[in-house]
XYZ file of N, CA and C in Angstrom:
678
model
N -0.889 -166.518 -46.947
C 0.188 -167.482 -46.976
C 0.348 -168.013 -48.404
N 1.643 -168.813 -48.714
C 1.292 -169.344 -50.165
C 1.144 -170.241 -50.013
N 0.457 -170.684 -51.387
C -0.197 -172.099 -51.888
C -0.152 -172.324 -53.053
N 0.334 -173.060 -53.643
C 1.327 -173.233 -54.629
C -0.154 -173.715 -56.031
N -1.301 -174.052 -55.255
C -2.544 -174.463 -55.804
C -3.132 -173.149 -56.135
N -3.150 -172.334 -55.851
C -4.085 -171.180 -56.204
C -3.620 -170.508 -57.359
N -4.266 -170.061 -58.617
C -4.091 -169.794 -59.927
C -4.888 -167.887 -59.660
N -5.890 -167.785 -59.180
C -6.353 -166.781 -59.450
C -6.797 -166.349 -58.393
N -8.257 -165.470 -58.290
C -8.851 -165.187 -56.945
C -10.059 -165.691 -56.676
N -10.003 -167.123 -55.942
C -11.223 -167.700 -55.568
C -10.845 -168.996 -56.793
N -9.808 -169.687 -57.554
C -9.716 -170.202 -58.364
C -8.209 -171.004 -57.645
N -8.411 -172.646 -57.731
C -9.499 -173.224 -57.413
C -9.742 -173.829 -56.241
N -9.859 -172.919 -55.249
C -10.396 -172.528 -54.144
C -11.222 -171.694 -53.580
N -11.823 -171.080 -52.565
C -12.268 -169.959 -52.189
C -11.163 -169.248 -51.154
N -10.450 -169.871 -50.875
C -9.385 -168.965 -50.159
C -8.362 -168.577 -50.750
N -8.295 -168.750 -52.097
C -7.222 -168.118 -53.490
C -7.531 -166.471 -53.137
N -6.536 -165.948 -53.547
C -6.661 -164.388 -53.055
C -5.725 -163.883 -54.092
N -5.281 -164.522 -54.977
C -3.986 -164.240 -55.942
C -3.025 -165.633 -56.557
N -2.609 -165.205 -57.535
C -1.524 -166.018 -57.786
C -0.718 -167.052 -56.613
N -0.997 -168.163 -56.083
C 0.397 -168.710 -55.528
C 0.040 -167.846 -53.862
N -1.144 -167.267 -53.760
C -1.492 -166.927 -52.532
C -3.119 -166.942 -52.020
N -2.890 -167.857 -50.049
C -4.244 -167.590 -50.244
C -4.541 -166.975 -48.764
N -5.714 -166.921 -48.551
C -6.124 -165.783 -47.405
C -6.484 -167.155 -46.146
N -5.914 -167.199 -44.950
C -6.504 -168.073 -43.654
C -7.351 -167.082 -42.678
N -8.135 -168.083 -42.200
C -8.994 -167.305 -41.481
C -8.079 -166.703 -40.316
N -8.792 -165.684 -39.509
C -8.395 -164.845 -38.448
C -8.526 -165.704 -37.221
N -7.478 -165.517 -36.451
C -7.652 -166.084 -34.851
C -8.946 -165.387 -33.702
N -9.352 -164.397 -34.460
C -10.287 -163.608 -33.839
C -11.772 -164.048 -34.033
N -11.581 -164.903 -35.330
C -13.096 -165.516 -35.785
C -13.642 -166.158 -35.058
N -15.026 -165.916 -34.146
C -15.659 -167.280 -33.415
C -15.233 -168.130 -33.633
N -15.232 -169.059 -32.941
C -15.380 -170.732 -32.899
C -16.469 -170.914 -33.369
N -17.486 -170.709 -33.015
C -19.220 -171.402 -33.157
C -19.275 -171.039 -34.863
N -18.809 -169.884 -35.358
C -18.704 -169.795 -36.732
C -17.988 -170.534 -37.676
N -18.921 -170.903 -39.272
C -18.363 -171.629 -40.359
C -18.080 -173.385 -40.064
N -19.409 -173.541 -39.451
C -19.412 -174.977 -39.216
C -20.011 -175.726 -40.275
N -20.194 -175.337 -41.521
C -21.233 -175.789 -42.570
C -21.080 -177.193 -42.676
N -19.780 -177.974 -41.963
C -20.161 -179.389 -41.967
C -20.814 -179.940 -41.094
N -21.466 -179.614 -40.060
C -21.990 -180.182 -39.322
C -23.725 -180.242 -39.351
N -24.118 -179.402 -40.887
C -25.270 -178.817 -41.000
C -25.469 -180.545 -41.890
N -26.685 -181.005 -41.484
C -27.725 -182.295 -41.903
C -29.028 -181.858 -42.662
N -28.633 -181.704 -43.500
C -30.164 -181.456 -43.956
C -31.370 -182.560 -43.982
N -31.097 -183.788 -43.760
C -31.560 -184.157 -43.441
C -33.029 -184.142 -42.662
N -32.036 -183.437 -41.769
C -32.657 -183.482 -39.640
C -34.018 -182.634 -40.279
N -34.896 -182.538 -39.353
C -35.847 -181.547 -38.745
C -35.606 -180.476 -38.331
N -36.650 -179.655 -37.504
C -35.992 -178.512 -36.903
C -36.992 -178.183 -35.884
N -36.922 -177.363 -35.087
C -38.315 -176.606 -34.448
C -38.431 -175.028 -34.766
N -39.509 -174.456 -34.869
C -39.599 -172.692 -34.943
C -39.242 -173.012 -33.941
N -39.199 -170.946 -33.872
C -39.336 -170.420 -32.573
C -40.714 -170.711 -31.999
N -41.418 -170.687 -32.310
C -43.268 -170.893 -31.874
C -43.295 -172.152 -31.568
N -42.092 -173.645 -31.720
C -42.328 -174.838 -31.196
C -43.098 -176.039 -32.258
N -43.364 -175.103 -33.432
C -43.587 -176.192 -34.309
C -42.813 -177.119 -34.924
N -42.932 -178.021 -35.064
C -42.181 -179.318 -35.843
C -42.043 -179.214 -37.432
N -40.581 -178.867 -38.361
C -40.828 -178.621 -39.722
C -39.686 -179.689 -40.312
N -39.445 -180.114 -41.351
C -38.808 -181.336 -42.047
C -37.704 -180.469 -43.181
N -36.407 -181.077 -42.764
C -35.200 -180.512 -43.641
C -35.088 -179.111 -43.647
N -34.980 -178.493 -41.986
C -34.730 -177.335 -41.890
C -33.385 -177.103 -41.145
N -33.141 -175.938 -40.544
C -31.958 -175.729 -39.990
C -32.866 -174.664 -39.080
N -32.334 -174.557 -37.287
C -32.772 -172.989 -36.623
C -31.184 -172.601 -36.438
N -31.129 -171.166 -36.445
C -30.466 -170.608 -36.527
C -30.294 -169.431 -35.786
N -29.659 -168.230 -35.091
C -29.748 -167.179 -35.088
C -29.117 -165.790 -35.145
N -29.427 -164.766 -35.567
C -28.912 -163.667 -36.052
C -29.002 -162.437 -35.395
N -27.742 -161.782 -35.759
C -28.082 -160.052 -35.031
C -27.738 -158.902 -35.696
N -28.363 -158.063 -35.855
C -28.195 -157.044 -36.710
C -28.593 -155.702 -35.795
N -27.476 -154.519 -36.540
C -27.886 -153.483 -35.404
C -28.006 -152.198 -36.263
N -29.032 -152.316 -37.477
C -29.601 -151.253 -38.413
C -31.417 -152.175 -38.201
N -31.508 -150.991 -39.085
C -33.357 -150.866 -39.067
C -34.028 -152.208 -40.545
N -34.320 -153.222 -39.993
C -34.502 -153.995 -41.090
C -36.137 -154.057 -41.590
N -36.208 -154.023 -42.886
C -37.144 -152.989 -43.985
C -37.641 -154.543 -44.005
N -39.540 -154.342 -43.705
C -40.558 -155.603 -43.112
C -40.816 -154.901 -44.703
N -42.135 -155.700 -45.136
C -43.372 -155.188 -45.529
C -44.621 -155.841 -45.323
N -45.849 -155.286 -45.133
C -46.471 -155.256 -44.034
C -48.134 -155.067 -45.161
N -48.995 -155.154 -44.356
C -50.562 -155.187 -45.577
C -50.801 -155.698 -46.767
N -50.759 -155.631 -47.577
C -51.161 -156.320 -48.867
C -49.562 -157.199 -49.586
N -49.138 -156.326 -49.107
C -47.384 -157.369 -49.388
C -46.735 -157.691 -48.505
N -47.192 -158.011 -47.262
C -46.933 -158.418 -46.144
C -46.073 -160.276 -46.518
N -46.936 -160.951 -47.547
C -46.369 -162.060 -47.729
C -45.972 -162.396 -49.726
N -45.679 -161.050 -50.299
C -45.170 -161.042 -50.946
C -43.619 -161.567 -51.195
N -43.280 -162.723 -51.802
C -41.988 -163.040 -51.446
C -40.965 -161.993 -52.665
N -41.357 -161.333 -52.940
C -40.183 -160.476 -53.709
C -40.447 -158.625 -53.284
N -41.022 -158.602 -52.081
C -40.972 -158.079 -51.005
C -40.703 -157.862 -49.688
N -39.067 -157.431 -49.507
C -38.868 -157.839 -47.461
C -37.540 -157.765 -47.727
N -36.927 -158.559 -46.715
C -35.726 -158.786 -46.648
C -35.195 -160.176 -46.032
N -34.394 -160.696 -46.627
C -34.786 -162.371 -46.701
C -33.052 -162.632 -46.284
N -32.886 -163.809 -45.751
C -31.619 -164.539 -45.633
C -31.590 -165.252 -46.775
N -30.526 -165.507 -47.262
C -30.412 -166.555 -47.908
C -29.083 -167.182 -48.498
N -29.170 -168.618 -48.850
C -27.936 -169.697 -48.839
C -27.732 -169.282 -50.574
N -26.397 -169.260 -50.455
C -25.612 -169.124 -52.388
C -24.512 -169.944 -52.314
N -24.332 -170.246 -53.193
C -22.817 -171.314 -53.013
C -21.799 -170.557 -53.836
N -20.941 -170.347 -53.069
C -19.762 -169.603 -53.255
C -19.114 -170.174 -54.478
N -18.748 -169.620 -55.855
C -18.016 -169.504 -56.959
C -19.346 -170.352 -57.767
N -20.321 -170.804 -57.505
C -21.752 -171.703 -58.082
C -21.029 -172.705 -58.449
N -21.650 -173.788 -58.982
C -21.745 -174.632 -59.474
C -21.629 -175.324 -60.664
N -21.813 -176.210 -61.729
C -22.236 -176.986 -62.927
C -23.824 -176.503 -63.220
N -24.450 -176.335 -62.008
C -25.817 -176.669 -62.278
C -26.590 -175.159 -62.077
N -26.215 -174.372 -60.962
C -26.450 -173.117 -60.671
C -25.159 -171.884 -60.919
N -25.525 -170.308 -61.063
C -24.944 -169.754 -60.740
C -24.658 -169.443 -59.344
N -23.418 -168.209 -59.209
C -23.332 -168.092 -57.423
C -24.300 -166.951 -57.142
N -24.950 -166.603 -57.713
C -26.033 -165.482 -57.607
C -27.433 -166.330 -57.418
N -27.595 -167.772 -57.851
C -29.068 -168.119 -57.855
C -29.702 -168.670 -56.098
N -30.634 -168.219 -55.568
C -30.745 -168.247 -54.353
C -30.829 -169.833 -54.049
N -30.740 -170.404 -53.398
C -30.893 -171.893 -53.492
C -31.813 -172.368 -52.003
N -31.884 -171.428 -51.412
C -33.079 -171.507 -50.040
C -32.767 -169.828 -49.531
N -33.674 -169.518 -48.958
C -34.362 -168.204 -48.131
C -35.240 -168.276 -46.999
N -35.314 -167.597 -46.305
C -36.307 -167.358 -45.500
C -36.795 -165.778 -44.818
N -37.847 -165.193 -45.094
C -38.183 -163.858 -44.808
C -37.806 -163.407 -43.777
N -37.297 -162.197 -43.270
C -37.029 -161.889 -41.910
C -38.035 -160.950 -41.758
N -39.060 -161.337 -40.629
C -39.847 -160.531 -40.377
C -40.476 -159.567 -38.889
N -39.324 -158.951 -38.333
C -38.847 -158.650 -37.190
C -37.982 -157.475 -37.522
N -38.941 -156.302 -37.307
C -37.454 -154.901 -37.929
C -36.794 -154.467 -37.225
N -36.775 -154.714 -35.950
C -35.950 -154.206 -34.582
C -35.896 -155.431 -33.967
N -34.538 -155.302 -33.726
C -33.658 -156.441 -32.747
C -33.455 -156.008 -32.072
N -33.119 -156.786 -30.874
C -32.563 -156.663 -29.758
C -31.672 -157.861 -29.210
N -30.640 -157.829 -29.302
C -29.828 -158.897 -29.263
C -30.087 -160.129 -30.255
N -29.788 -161.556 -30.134
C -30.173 -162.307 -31.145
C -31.694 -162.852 -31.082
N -31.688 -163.018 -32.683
C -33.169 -163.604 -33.016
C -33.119 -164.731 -33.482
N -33.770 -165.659 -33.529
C -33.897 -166.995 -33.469
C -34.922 -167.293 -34.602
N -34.532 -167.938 -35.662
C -35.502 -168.304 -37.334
C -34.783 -169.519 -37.920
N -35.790 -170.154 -38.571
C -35.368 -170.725 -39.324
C -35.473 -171.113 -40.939
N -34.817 -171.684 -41.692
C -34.344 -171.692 -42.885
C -34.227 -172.918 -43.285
N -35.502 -173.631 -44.485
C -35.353 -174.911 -44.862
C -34.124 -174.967 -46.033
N -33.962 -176.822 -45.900
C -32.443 -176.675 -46.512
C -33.087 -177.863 -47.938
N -33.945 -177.649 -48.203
C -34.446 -178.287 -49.286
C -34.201 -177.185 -50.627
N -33.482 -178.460 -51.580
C -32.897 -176.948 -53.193
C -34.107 -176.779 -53.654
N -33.628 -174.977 -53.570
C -34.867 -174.155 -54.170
C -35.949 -174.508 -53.961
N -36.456 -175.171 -52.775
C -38.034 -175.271 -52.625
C -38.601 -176.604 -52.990
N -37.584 -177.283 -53.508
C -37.969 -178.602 -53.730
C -38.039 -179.819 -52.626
N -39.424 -180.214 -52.398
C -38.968 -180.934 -51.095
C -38.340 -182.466 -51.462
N -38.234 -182.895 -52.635
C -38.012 -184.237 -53.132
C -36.600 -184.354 -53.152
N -35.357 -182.750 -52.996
C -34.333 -182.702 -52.918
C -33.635 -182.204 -52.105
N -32.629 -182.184 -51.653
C -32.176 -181.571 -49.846
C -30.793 -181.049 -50.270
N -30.482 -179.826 -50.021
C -28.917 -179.355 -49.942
C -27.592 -180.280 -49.248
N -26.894 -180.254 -50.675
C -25.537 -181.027 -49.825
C -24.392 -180.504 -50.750
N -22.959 -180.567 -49.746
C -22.153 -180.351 -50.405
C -20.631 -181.122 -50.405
N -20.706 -181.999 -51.374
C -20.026 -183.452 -51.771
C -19.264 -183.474 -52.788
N -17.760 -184.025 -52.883
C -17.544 -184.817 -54.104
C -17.305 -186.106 -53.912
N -17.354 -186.481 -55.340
C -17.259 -188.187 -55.427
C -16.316 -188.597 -56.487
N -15.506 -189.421 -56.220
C -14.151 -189.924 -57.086
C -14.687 -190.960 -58.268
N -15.553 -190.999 -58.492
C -16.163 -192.109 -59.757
C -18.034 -191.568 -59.813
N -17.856 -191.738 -60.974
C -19.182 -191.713 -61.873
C -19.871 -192.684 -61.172
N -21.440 -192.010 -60.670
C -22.374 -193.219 -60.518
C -23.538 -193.152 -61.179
N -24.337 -194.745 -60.855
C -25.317 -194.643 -61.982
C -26.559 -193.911 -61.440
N -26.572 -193.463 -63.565
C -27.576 -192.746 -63.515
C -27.525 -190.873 -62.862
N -25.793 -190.675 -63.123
C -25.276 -189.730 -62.284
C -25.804 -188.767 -63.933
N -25.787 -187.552 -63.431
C -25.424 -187.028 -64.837
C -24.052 -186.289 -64.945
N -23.550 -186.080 -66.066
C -22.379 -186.075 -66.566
C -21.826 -184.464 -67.083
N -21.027 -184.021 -66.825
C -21.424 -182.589 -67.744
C -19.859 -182.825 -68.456
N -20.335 -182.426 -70.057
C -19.328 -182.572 -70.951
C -18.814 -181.235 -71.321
N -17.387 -180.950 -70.961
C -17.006 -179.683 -71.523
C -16.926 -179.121 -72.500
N -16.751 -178.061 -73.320
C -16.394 -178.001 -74.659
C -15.302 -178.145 -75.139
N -13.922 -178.601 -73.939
C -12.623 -178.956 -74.758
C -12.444 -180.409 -74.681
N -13.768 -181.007 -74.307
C -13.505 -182.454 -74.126
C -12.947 -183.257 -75.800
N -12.451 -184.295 -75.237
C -11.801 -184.963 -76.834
C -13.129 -185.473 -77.053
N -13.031 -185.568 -78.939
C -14.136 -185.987 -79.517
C -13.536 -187.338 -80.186
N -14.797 -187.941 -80.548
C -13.843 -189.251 -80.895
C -15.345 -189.529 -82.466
N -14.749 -189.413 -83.615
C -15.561 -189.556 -84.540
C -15.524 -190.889 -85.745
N -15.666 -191.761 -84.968
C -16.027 -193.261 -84.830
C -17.589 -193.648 -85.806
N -17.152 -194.783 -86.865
C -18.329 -194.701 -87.414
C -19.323 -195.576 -86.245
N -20.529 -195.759 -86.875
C -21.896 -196.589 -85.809
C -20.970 -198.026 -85.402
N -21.788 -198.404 -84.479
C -21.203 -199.908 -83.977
C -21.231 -200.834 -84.883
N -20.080 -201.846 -84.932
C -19.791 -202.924 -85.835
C -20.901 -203.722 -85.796
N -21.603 -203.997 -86.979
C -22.452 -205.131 -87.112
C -22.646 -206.404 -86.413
N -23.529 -206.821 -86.133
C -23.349 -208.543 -85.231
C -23.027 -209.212 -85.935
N -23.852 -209.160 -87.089
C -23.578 -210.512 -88.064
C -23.307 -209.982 -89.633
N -22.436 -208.825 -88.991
C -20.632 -208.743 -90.337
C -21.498 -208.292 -91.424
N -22.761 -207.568 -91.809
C -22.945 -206.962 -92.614
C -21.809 -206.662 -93.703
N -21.279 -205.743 -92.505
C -20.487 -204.821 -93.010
C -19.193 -204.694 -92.486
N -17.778 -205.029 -92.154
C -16.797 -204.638 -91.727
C -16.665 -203.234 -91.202
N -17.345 -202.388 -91.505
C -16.867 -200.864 -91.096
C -17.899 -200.541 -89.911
N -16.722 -200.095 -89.014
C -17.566 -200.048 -87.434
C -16.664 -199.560 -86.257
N -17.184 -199.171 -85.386
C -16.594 -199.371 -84.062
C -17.077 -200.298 -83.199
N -15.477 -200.968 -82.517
C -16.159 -202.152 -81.252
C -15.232 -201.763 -80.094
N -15.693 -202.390 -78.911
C -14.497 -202.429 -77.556
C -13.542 -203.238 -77.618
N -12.350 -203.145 -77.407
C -11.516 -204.426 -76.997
C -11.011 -203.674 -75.280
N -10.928 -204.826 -74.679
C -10.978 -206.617 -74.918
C -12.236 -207.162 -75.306
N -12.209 -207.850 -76.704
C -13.400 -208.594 -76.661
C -13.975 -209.722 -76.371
N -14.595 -210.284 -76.293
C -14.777 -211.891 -75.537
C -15.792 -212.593 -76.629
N -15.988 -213.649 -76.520
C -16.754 -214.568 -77.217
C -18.289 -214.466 -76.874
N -18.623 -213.632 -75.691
C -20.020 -213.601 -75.349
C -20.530 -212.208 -76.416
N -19.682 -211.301 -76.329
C -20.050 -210.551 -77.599
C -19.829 -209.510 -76.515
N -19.759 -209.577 -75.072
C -19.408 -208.411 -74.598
C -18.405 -207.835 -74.760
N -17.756 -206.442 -74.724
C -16.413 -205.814 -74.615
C -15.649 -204.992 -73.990
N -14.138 -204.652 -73.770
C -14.054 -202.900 -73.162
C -14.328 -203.162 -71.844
N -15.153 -202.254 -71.340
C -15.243 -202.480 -69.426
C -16.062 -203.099 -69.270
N -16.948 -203.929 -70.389
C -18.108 -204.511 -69.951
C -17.545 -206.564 -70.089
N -16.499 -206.312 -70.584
C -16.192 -207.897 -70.851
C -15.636 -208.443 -69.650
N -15.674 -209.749 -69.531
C -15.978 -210.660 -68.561
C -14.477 -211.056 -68.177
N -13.911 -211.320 -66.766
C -12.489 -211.871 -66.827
C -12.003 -212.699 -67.285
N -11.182 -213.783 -67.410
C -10.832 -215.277 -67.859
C -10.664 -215.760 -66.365
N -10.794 -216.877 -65.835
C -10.470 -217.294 -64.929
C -10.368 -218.518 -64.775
N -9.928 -219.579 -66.348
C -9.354 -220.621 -66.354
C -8.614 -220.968 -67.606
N -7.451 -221.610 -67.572
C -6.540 -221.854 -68.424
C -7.221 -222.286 -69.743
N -8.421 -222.957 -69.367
C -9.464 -223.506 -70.556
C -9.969 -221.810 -71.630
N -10.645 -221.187 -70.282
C -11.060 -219.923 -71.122
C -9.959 -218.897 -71.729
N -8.597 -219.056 -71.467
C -7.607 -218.339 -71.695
C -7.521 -218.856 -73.351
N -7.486 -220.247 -72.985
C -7.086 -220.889 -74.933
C -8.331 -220.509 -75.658
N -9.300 -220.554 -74.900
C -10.711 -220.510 -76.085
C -10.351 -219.283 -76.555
N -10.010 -218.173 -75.319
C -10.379 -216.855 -75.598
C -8.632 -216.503 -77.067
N -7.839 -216.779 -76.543
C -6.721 -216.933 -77.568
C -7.080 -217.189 -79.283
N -7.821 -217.743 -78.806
C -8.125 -218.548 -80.683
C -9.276 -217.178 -80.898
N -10.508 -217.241 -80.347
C -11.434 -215.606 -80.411
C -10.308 -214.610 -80.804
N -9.417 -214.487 -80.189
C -8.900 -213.099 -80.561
C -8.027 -213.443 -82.185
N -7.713 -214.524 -82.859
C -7.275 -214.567 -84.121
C -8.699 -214.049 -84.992
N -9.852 -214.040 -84.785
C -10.751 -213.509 -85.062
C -11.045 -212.138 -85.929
N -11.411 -211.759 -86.930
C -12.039 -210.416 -87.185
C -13.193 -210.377 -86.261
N -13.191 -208.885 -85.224
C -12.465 -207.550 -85.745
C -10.935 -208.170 -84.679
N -10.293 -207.232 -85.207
C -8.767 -207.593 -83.879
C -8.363 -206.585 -82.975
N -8.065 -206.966 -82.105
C -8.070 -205.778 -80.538
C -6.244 -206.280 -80.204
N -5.886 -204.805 -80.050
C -4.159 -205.191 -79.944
C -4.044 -205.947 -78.727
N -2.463 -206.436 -78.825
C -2.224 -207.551 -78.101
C -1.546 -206.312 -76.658
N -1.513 -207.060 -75.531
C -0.272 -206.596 -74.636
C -0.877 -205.888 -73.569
N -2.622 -205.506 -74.166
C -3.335 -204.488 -73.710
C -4.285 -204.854 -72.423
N -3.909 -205.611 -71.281
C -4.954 -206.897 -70.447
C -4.682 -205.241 -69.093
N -6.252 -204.897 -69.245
C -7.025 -204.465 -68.201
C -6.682 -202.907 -68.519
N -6.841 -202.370 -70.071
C -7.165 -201.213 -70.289
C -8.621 -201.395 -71.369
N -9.279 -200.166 -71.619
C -10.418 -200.818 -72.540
C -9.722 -199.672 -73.300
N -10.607 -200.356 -74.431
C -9.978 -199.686 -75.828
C -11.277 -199.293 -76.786
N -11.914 -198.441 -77.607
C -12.411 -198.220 -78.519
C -11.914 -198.151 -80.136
N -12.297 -199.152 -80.848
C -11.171 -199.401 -81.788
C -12.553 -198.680 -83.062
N -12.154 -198.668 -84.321
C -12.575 -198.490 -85.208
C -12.259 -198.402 -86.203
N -13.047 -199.777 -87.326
C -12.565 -200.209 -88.715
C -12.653 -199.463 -89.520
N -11.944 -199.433 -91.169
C -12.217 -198.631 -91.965
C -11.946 -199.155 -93.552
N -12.522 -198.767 -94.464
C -12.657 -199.345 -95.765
C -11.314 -198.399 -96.060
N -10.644 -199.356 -96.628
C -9.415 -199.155 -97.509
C -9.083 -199.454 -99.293
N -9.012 -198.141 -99.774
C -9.159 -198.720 -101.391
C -8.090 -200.002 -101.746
N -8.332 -200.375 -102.453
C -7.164 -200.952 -103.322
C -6.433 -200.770 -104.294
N -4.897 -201.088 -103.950
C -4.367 -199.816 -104.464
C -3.876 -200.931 -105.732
């Protein structure tokens, strides 16, 4: 169908299939299939054997070829067997779409209808971190940040002095009399602090006028005399 959003194939979507076209699923597709929102990593899980395991998922699968065990001395070789495993489609900031991000060995070479395993949902093996898949409309703290390479640069000398060394600097406006500025300065919220703050702003350094509830990064500069 078209979609006026899709630029390429898998770009920026996974159902991009082309230019201005993208691919919908089939009416033939299970239901019970592609529920990945309902997956908690959170939760627990049980084996098949009834044991109790933390930030897993059970699951089960069917396959109707001969699946390749290995068995005696590499029996628990993990870069030996044949393994399930979770990739995130087009990857990430942080991973490629090739880097495995959880697995679990399949160790059962003949099926017979479905088999029943499970697969922890902790990244890459880390139990201090759990698979999720989220966005979020604002920066949080302590988030990390990834800076592109066409991001704007802004080449601003060091921060303006406290006590006026030097005139040449960068500061925030709006500035306030507490010395805070920019998104960190404080509202006015009386006719009193409006005049104080009025007379502050006749002040060196000066932050343009007109500008109430954008922040600004300003920066001074030595000018010869001509």
């Amino acid at each position: 169908y078209i979609d006026d959003e899709c630029q390429s194939f898998r770009n920026p979507n996974s159902n991009c299939v082309a230019d201005r076209f993208a691919a919908s699923k089939s009416k033939q597709f299970p239901a019970c299939w592609d529920h990945n929102g309902t997956v908690d990593a959170t939760l627990n899980c049980f084996t098949p054997e009834g044991r109790r395991q933390p930030n897993c998922m059970q699951f089960s699968y069917s396959v109707n070829a001969l699946v390749v065990t290995c068995g005696g001395e590499f029996a628990d070789v993990d870069s030996c067997g044949t393994f399930l495993e979770v990739h995130k489609t087009n990857g990430s900031p942080y991973d490629d779409e090739s880097v495995t991000l959880s697995a679990t060995k399949v160790v059962t070479p003949v099926t017979n209808g479905m088999t029943t395993t499970t697969i922890p949902l902790t990244y890459s093996g880390d139990s201090s971190r759990v698979l999720c898949s989220y966005e979020e409309g604002k920066i949080g703290v302590n988030s990390m940040v990834r800076v592109k390479d066409n991001a704007a640069e802004c080449c601003c000398p060091p921060w303006l002095s406290a006590i006026r060394a030097s005139k040449v600097g960068a500061y925030l406006c709006p500035k306030r009399r507490s010395g805070e500025g920019g998104p960190f300065a404080p509202s006015l919220k009386s006719l009193e602090e409006e005049f104080v703050d009025d007379l502050h702003q006749q002040d060196f350094p000066w932050c343009p006028r007109g500008e109430n509830g954008t922040d600004v990064l300003m920066c001074t500069q030595e000018r010869p005399l001509s």
